[in-house]
mmCIF file of C-alpha atoms and ligand atoms in Angstrom:
data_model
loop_
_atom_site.group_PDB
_atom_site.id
_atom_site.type_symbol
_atom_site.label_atom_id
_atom_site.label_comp_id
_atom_site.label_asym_id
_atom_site.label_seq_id
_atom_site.Cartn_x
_atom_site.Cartn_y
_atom_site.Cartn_z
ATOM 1 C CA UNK A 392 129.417 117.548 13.660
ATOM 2 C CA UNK A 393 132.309 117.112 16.173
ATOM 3 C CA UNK A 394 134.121 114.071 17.701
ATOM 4 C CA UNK A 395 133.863 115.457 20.556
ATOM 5 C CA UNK A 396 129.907 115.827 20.790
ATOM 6 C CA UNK A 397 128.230 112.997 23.164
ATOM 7 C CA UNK A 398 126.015 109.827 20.986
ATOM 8 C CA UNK A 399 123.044 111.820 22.908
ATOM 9 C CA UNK A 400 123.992 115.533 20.958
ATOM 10 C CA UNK A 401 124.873 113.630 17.897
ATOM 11 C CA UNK A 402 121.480 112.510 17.797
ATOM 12 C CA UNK A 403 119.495 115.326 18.932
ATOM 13 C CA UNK A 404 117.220 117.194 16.588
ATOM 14 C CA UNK A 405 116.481 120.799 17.791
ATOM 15 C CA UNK A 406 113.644 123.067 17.592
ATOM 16 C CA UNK A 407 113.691 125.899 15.243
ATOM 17 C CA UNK A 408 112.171 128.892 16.042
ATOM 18 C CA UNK A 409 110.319 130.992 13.687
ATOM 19 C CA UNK A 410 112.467 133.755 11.879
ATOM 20 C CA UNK A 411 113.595 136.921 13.877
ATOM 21 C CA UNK A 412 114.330 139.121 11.583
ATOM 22 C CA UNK A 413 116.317 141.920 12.815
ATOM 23 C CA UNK A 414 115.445 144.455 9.987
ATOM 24 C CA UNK A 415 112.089 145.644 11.468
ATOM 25 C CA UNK A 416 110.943 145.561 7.420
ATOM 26 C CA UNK A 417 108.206 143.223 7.632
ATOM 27 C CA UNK A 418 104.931 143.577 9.286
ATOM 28 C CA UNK A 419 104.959 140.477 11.692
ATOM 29 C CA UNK A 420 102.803 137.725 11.786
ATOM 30 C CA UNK A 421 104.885 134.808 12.414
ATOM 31 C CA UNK A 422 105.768 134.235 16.078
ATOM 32 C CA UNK A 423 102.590 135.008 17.789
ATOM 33 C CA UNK A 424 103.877 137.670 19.767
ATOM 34 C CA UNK A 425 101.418 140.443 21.031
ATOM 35 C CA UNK A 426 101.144 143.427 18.487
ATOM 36 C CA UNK A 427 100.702 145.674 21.561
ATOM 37 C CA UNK A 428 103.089 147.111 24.140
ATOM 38 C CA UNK A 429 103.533 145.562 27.759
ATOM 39 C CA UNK A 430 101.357 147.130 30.751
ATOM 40 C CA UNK A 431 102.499 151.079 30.756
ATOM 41 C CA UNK A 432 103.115 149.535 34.933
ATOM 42 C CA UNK A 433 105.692 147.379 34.089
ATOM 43 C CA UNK A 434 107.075 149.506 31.645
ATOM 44 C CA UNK A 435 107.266 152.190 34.925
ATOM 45 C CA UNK A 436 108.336 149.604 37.109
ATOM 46 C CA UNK A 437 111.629 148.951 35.202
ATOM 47 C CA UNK A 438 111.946 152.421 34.040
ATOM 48 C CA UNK A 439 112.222 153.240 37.930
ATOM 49 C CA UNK A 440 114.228 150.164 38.827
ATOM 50 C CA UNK A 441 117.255 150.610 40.805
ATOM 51 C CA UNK A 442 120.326 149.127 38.292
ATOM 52 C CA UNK A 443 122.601 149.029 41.503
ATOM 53 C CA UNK A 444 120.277 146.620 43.114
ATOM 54 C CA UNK A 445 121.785 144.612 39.317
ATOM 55 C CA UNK A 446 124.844 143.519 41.903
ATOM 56 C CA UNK A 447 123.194 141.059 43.663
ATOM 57 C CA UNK A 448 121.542 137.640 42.828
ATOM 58 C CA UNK A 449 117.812 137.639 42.397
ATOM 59 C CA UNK A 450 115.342 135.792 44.889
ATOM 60 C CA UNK A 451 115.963 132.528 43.832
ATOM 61 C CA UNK A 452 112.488 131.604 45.338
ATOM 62 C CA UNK A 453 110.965 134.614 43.027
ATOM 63 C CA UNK A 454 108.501 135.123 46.049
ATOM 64 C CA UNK A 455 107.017 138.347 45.474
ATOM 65 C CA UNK A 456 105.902 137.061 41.436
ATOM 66 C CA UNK A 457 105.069 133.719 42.809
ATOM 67 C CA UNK A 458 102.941 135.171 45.813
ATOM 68 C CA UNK A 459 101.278 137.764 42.808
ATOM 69 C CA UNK A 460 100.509 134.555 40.349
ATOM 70 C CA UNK A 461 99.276 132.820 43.399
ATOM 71 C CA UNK A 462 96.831 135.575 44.498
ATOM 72 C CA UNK A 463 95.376 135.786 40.458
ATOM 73 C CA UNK A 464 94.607 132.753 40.517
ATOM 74 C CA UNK A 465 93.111 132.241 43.904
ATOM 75 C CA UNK A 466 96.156 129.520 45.116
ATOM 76 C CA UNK A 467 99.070 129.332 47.521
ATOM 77 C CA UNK A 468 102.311 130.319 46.572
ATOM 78 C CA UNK A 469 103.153 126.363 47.047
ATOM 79 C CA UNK A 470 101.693 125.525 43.645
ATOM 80 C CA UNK A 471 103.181 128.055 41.809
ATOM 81 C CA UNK A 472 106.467 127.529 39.719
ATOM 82 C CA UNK A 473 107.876 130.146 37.757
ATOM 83 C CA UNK A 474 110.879 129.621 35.071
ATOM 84 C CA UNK A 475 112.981 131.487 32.055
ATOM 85 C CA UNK A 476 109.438 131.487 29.694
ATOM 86 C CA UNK A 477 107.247 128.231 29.665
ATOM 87 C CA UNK A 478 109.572 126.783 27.445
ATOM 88 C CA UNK A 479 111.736 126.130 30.634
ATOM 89 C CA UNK A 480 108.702 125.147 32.661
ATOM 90 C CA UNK A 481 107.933 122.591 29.860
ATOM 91 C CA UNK A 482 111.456 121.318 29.727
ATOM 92 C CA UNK A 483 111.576 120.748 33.507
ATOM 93 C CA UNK A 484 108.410 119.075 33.557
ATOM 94 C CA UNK A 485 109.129 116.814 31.053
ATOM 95 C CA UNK A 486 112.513 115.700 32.907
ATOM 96 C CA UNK A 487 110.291 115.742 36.408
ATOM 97 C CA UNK A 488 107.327 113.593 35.068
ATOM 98 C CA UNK A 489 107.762 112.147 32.051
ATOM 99 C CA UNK A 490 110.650 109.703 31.614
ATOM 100 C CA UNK A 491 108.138 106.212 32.796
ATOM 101 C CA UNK A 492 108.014 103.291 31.862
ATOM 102 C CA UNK A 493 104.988 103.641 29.431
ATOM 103 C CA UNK A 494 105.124 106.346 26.397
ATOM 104 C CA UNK A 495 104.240 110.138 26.898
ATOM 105 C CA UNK A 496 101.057 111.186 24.786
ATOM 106 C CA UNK A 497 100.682 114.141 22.881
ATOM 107 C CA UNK A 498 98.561 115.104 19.428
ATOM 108 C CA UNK A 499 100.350 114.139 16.120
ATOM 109 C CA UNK A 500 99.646 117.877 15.545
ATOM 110 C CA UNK A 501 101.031 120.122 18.148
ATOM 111 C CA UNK A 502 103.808 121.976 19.683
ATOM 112 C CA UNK A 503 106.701 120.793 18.294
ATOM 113 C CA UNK A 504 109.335 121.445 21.199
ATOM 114 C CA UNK A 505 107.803 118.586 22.825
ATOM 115 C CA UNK A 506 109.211 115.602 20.907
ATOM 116 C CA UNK A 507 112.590 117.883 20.729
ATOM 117 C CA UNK A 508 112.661 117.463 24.942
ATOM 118 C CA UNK A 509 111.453 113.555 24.456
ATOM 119 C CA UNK A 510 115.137 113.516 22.374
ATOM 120 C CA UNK A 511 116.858 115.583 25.172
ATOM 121 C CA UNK A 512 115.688 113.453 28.215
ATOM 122 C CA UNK A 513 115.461 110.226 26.534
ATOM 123 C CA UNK A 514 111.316 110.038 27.136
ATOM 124 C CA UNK A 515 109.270 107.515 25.045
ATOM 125 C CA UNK A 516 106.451 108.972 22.804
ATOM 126 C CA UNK A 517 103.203 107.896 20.870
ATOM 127 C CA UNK A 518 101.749 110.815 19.127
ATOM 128 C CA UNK A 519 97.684 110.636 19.187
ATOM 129 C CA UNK A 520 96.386 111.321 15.915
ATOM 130 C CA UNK A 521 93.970 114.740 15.468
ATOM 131 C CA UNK A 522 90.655 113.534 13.612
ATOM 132 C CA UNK A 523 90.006 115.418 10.307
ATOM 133 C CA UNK A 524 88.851 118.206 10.983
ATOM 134 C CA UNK A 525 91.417 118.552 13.926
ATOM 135 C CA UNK A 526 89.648 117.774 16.514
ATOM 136 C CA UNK A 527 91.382 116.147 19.822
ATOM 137 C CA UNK A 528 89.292 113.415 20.781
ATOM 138 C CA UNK A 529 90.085 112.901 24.778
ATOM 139 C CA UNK A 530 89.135 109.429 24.784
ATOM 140 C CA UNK A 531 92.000 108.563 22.317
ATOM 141 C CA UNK A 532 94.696 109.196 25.217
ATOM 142 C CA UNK A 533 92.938 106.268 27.429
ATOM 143 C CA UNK A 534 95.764 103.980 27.017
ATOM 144 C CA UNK A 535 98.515 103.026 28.818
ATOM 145 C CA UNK A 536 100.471 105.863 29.679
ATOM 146 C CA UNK A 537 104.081 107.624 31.066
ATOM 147 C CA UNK A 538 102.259 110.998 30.578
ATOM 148 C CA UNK A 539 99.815 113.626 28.940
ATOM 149 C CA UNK A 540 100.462 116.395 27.198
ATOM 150 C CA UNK A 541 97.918 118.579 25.249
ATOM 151 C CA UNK A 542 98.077 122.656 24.353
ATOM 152 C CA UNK A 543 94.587 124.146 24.790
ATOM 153 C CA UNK A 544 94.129 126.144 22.438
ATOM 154 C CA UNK A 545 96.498 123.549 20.258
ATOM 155 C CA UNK A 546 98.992 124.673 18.375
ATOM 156 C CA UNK A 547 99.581 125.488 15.467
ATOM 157 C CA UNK A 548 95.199 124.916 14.960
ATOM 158 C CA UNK A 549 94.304 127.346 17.364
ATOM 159 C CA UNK A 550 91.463 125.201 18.525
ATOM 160 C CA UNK A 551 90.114 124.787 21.933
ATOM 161 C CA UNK A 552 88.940 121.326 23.656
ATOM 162 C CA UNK A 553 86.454 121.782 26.118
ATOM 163 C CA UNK A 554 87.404 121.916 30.286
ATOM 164 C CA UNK A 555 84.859 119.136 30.880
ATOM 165 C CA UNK A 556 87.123 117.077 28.628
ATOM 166 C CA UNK A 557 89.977 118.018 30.702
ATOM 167 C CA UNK A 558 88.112 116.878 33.328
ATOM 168 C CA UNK A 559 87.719 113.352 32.404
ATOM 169 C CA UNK A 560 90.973 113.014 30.830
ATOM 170 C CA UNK A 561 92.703 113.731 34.751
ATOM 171 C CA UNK A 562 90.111 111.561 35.930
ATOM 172 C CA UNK A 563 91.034 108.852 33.418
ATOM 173 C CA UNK A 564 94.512 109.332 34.004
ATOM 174 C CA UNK A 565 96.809 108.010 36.501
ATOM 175 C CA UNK A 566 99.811 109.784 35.687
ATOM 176 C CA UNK A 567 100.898 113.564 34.994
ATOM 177 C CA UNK A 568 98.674 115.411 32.645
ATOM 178 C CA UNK A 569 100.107 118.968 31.520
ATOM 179 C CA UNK A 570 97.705 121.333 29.691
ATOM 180 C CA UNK A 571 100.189 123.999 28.198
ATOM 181 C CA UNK A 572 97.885 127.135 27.980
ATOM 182 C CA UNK A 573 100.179 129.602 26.325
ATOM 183 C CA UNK A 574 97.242 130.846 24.419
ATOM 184 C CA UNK A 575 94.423 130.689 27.077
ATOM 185 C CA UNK A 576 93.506 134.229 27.377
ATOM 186 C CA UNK A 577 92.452 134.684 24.106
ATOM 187 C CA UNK A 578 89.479 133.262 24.491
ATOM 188 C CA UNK A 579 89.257 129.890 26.217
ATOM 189 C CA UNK A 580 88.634 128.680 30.190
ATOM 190 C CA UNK A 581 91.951 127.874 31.998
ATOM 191 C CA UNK A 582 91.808 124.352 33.636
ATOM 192 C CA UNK A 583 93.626 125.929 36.459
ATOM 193 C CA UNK A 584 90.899 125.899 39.413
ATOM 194 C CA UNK A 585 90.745 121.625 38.143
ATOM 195 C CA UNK A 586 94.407 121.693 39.594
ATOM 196 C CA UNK A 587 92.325 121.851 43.152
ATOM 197 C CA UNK A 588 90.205 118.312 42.113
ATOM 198 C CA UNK A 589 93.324 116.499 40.361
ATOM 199 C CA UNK A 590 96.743 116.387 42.082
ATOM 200 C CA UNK A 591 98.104 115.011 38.612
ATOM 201 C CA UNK A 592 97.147 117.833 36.717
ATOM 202 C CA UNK A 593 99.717 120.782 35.428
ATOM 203 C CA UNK A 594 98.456 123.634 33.848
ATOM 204 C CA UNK A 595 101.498 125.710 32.247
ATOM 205 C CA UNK A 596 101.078 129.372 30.967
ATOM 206 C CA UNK A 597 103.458 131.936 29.663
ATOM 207 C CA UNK A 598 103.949 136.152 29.829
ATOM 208 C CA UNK A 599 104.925 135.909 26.026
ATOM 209 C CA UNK A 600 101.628 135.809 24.681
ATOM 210 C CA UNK A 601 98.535 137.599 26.554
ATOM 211 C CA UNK A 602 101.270 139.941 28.573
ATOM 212 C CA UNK A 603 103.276 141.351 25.639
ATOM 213 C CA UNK A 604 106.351 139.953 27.459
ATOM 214 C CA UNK A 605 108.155 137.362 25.018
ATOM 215 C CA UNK A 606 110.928 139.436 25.239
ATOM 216 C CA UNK A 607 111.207 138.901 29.386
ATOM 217 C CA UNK A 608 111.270 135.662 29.197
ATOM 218 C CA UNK A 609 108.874 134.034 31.974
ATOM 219 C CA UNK A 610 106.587 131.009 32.265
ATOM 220 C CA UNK A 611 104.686 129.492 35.217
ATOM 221 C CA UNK A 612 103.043 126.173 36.146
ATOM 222 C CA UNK A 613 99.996 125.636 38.583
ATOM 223 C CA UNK A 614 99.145 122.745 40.412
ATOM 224 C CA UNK A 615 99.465 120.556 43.416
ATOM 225 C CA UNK A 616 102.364 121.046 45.385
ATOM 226 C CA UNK A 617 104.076 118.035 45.196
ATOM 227 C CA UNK A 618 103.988 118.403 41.292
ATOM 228 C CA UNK A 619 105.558 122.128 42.112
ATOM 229 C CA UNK A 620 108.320 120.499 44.590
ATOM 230 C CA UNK A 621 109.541 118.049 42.132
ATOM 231 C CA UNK A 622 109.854 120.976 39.663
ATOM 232 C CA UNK A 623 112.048 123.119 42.187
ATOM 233 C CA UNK A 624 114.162 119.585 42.510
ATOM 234 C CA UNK A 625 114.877 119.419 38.867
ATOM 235 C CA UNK A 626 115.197 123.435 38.942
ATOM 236 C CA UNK A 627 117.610 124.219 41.914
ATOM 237 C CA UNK A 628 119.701 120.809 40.210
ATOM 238 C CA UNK A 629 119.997 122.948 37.137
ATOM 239 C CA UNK A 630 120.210 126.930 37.601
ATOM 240 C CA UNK A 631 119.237 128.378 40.897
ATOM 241 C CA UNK A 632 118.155 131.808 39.913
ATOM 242 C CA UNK A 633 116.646 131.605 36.052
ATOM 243 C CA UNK A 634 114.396 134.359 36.816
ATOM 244 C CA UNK A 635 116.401 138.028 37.004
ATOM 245 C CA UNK A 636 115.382 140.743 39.067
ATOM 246 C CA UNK A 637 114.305 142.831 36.134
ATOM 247 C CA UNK A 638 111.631 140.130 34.972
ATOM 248 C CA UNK A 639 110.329 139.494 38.029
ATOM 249 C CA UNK A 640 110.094 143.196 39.218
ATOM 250 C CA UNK A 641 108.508 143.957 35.292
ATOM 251 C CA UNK A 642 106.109 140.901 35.662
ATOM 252 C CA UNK A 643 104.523 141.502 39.079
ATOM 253 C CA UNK A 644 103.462 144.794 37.936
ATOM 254 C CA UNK A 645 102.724 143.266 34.946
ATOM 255 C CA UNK A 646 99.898 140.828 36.760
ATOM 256 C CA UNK A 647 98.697 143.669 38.734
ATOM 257 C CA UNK A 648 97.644 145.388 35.618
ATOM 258 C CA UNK A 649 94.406 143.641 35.308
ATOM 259 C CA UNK A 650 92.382 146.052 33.282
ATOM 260 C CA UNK A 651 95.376 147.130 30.835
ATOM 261 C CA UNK A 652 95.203 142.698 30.216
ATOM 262 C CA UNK A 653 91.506 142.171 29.405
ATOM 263 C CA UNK A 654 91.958 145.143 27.125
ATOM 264 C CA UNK A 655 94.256 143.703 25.178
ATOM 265 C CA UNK A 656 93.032 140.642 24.855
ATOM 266 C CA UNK A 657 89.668 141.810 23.835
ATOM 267 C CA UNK A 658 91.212 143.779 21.147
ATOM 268 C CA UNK A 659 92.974 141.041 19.863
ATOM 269 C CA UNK A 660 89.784 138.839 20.058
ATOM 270 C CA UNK A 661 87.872 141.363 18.041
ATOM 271 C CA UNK A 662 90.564 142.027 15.563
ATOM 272 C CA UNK A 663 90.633 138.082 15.161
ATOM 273 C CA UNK A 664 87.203 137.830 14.417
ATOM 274 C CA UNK A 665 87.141 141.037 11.654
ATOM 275 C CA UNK A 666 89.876 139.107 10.196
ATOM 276 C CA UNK A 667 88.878 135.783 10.069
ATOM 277 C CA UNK A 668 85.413 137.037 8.323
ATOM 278 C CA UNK A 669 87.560 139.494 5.496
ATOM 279 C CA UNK A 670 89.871 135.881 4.782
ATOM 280 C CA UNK A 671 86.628 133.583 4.471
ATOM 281 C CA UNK A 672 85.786 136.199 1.632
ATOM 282 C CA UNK A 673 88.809 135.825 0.278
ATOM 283 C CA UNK A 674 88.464 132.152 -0.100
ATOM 284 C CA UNK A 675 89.990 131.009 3.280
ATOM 285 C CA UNK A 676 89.283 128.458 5.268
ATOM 286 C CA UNK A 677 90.056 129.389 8.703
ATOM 287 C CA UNK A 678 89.593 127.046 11.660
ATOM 288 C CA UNK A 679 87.802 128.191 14.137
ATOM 289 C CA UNK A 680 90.419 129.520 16.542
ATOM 290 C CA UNK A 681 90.753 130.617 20.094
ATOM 291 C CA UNK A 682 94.027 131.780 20.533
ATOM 292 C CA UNK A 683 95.893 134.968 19.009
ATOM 293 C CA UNK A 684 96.512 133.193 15.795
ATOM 294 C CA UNK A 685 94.767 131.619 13.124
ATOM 295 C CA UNK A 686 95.301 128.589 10.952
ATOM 296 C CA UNK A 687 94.453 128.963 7.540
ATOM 297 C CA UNK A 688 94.409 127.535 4.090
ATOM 298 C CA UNK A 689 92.929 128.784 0.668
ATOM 299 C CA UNK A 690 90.404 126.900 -1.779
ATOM 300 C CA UNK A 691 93.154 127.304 -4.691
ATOM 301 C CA UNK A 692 96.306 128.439 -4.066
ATOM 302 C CA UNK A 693 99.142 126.625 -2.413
ATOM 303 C CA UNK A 694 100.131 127.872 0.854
ATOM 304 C CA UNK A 695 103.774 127.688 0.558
ATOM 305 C CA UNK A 696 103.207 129.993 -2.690
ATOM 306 C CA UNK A 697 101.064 132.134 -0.948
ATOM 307 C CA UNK A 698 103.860 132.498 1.921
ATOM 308 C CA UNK A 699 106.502 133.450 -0.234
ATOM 309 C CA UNK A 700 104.608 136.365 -2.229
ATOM 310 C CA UNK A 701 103.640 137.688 1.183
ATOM 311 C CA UNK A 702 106.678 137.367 2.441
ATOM 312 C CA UNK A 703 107.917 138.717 -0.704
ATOM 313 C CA UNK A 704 105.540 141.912 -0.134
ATOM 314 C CA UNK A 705 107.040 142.286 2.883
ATOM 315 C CA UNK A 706 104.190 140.241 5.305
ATOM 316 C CA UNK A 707 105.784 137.502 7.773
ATOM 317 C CA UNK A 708 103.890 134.425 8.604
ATOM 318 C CA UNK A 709 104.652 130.958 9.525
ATOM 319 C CA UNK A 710 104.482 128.271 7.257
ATOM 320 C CA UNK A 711 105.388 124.244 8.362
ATOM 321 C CA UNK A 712 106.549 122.029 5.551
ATOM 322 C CA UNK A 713 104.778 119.038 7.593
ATOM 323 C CA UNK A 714 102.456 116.196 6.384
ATOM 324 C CA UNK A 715 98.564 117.171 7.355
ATOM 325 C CA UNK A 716 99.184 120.683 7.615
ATOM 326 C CA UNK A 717 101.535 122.257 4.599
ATOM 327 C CA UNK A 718 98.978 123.772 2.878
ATOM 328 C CA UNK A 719 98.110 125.651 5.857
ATOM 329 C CA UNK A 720 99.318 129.178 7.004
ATOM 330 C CA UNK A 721 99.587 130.116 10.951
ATOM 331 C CA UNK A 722 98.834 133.625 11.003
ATOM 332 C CA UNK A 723 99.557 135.583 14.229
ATOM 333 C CA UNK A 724 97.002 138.376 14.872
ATOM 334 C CA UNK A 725 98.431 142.318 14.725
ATOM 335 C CA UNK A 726 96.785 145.223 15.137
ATOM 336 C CA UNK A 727 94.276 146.066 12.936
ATOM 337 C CA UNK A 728 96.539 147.972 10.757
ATOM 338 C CA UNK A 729 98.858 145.193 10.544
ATOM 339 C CA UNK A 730 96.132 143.050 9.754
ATOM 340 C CA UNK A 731 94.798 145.207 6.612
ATOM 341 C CA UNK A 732 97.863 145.026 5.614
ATOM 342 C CA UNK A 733 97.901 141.781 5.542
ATOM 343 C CA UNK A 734 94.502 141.208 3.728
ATOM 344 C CA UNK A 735 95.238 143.770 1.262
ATOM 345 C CA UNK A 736 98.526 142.327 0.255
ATOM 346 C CA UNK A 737 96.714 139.332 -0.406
ATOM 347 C CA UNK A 738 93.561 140.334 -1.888
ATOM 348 C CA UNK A 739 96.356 141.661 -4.709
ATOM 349 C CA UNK A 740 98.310 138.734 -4.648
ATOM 350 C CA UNK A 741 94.731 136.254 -5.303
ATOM 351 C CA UNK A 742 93.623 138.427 -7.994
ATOM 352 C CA UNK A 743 91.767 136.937 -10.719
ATOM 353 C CA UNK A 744 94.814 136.589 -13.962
ATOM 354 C CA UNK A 745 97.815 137.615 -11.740
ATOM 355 C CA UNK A 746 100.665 135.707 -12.672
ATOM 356 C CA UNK A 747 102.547 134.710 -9.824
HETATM 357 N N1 PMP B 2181 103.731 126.425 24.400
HETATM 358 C C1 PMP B 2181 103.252 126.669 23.181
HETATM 359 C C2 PMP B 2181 102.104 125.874 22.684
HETATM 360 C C3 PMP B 2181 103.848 127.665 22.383
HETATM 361 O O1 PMP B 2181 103.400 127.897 21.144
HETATM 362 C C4 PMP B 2181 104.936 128.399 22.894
HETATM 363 C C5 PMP B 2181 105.570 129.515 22.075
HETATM 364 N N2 PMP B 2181 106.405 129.132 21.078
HETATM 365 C C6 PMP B 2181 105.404 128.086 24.172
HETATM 366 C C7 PMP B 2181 104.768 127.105 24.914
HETATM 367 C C8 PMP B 2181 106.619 128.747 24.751
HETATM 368 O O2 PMP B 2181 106.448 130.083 25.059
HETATM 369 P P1 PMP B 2181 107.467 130.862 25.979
HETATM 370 O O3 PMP B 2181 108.688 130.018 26.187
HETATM 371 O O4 PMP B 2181 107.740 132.128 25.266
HETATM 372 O O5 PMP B 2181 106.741 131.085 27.282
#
């Protein structure tokens, strides 16, 4: 608390990430990171990068990542956006497209950065419940709105909606509709060739996830390219060059890598599905998930309990003291190893008599 702090940062309540530890002790499973190392080629690209070059300001355009994004995804480099990870992207979009006169929609259960930028720009909300079981139901957003906002896969459930209700939700819509598709590649279909049909629709993905590259820092949105312009208005009014020459050397190399990305993704897919199977026999339920996490809660014990002893035992993962979901755990997959760790830890800590 200061006197000098503005009503608007006196009132602001900020996101807060999950916990960094800095003590490399625990296996983890918290932040939905990638388990696995970046592309060996970016790796070689900023091992051979020349740090003199470090003198001068980046692109500010970042044409040679945007032109390598646009050619992936079979579009021009004029709907491509890139920014310092999606969490940028998000912010920017939100203060491009979302302050209206009617109330941004988003689930009741989601990413929770999003009301934190609806208390940074001022943006009205109406959170959309999830049915029981989770489910987004499209047709609930078909009310008057300022704005859509949906994460496909959702998070923290991990669950996928289908792109034919992404379809009818742009077509329904008359304003902005961002899908934020940090978790895509992990097994779900990216609404970006529906950017082509709908000029209102967003799609925003990240390098933190499916690229190993959280570290790097770097985000991107695709669609039409008025939707891109008025990004680059709200960008080049904030920070000209948020991308360094580092990232977007590492990250073009990074793209290029195609067969070094579907591996790892695959593994991850497979070592989700071994896992989810060993926690249903440990008394889990697990929603069904498409993303590099799972969402998780057990028939008898409580998961806050169940967090502590793990994290106790020297296993991270993320627990939200929220109605709806605290007796669920979000559990990033790791490697296999990482993950047997993880189920053995807790096939001792459910034992039948332990005291806990
Ligand atoms: N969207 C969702 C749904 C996320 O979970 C995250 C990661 N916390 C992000 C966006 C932001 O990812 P980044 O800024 O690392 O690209």
């Amino acid at each position: 608390m200061s006197q000098y702090w503005t009503d608007l940062v006196h009132k602001l309540d900020p996101y807060i990430p999950g916990e960094q530890p800095q003590d490399q002790q625990y296996v983890k499973l918290n932040t939905n990171e990638n388990p696995y190392p970046p592309s060996p080629e970016a790796i070689q690209a900023l091992d051979s990068y020349n740090k003199h070059q470090l003198k001068l300001y980046p692109d500010p355009e970042s044409s040679r990542l945007r032109e390598a994004l646009a050619q992936r995804f079979d579009v021009q480099k004029e709907n491509v956006f890139v920014g310092n990870g999606s969490d940028e992207v998000l912010a920017h979009s939100f203060q491009a497209f979302f302050k209206q006169t009617q109330p941004l929609l988003f689930p009741d259960l989601s990413y929770s950065f999003y009301p934190v930028y609806c208390g940074l720009y001022e943006i009205e909300s109406k959170k959309i419940p999830l049915n029981d079981d989770f489910i987004i139901n499209t047709k609930d957003f078909d009310i008057d709105n300022g704005g859509i906002i949906i994460p496909n896969p959702n998070a923290p459930t991990s669950m996928l909606i289908p792109l034919s209700d992404i379809d009818k939700l742009c077509k329904q819509s008359s304003s902005v509709v961002i899908i934020d598709e940090a978790y895509i590649d992990f097994g779900g279909e990216s609404a970006i060739p529906l950017t082509k049909k709908y000029d209102n629709l967003l799609v925003i993905q990240t390098f933190s996830k499916s690229r190993s590259l959280a570290g790097l820092r770097l985000g991107y949105a695709i669609g039409h390219k008025d939707l891109i312009e008025g990004l680059n208005r709200v960008k080049d009014s904030f920070n000209s060059y948020p991308i360094d020459s580092l990232a977007q050397t590492a990250a073009v190399s990074s793209i290029e890598d195609d067969d070094y990305f579907q591996q790892t993704c695959q593994k991850i897919i497979q070592t989700r599905e071994q896992s989810c199977e060993q926690l249903s026999q440990l008394g889990f339920k697990v929603l069904p998930s498409a993303a590099n996490f799972i969402f998780v809660s057990h028939e008898s014990r409580g998961a806050l309990e169940l967090y502590t002893e793990l994290k106790q035992a020297g296993v991270l993962v993320r627990y939200f003291n929220k109605p709806r979901i605290d007796n669920y755990l979000r559990i990033t997959i790791g490697t296999e190893q990482e993950m047997q760790k993880l189920i053995i830890t807790l096939s001792e800590i459910l034992q039948p008599g332990k005291i806990s």
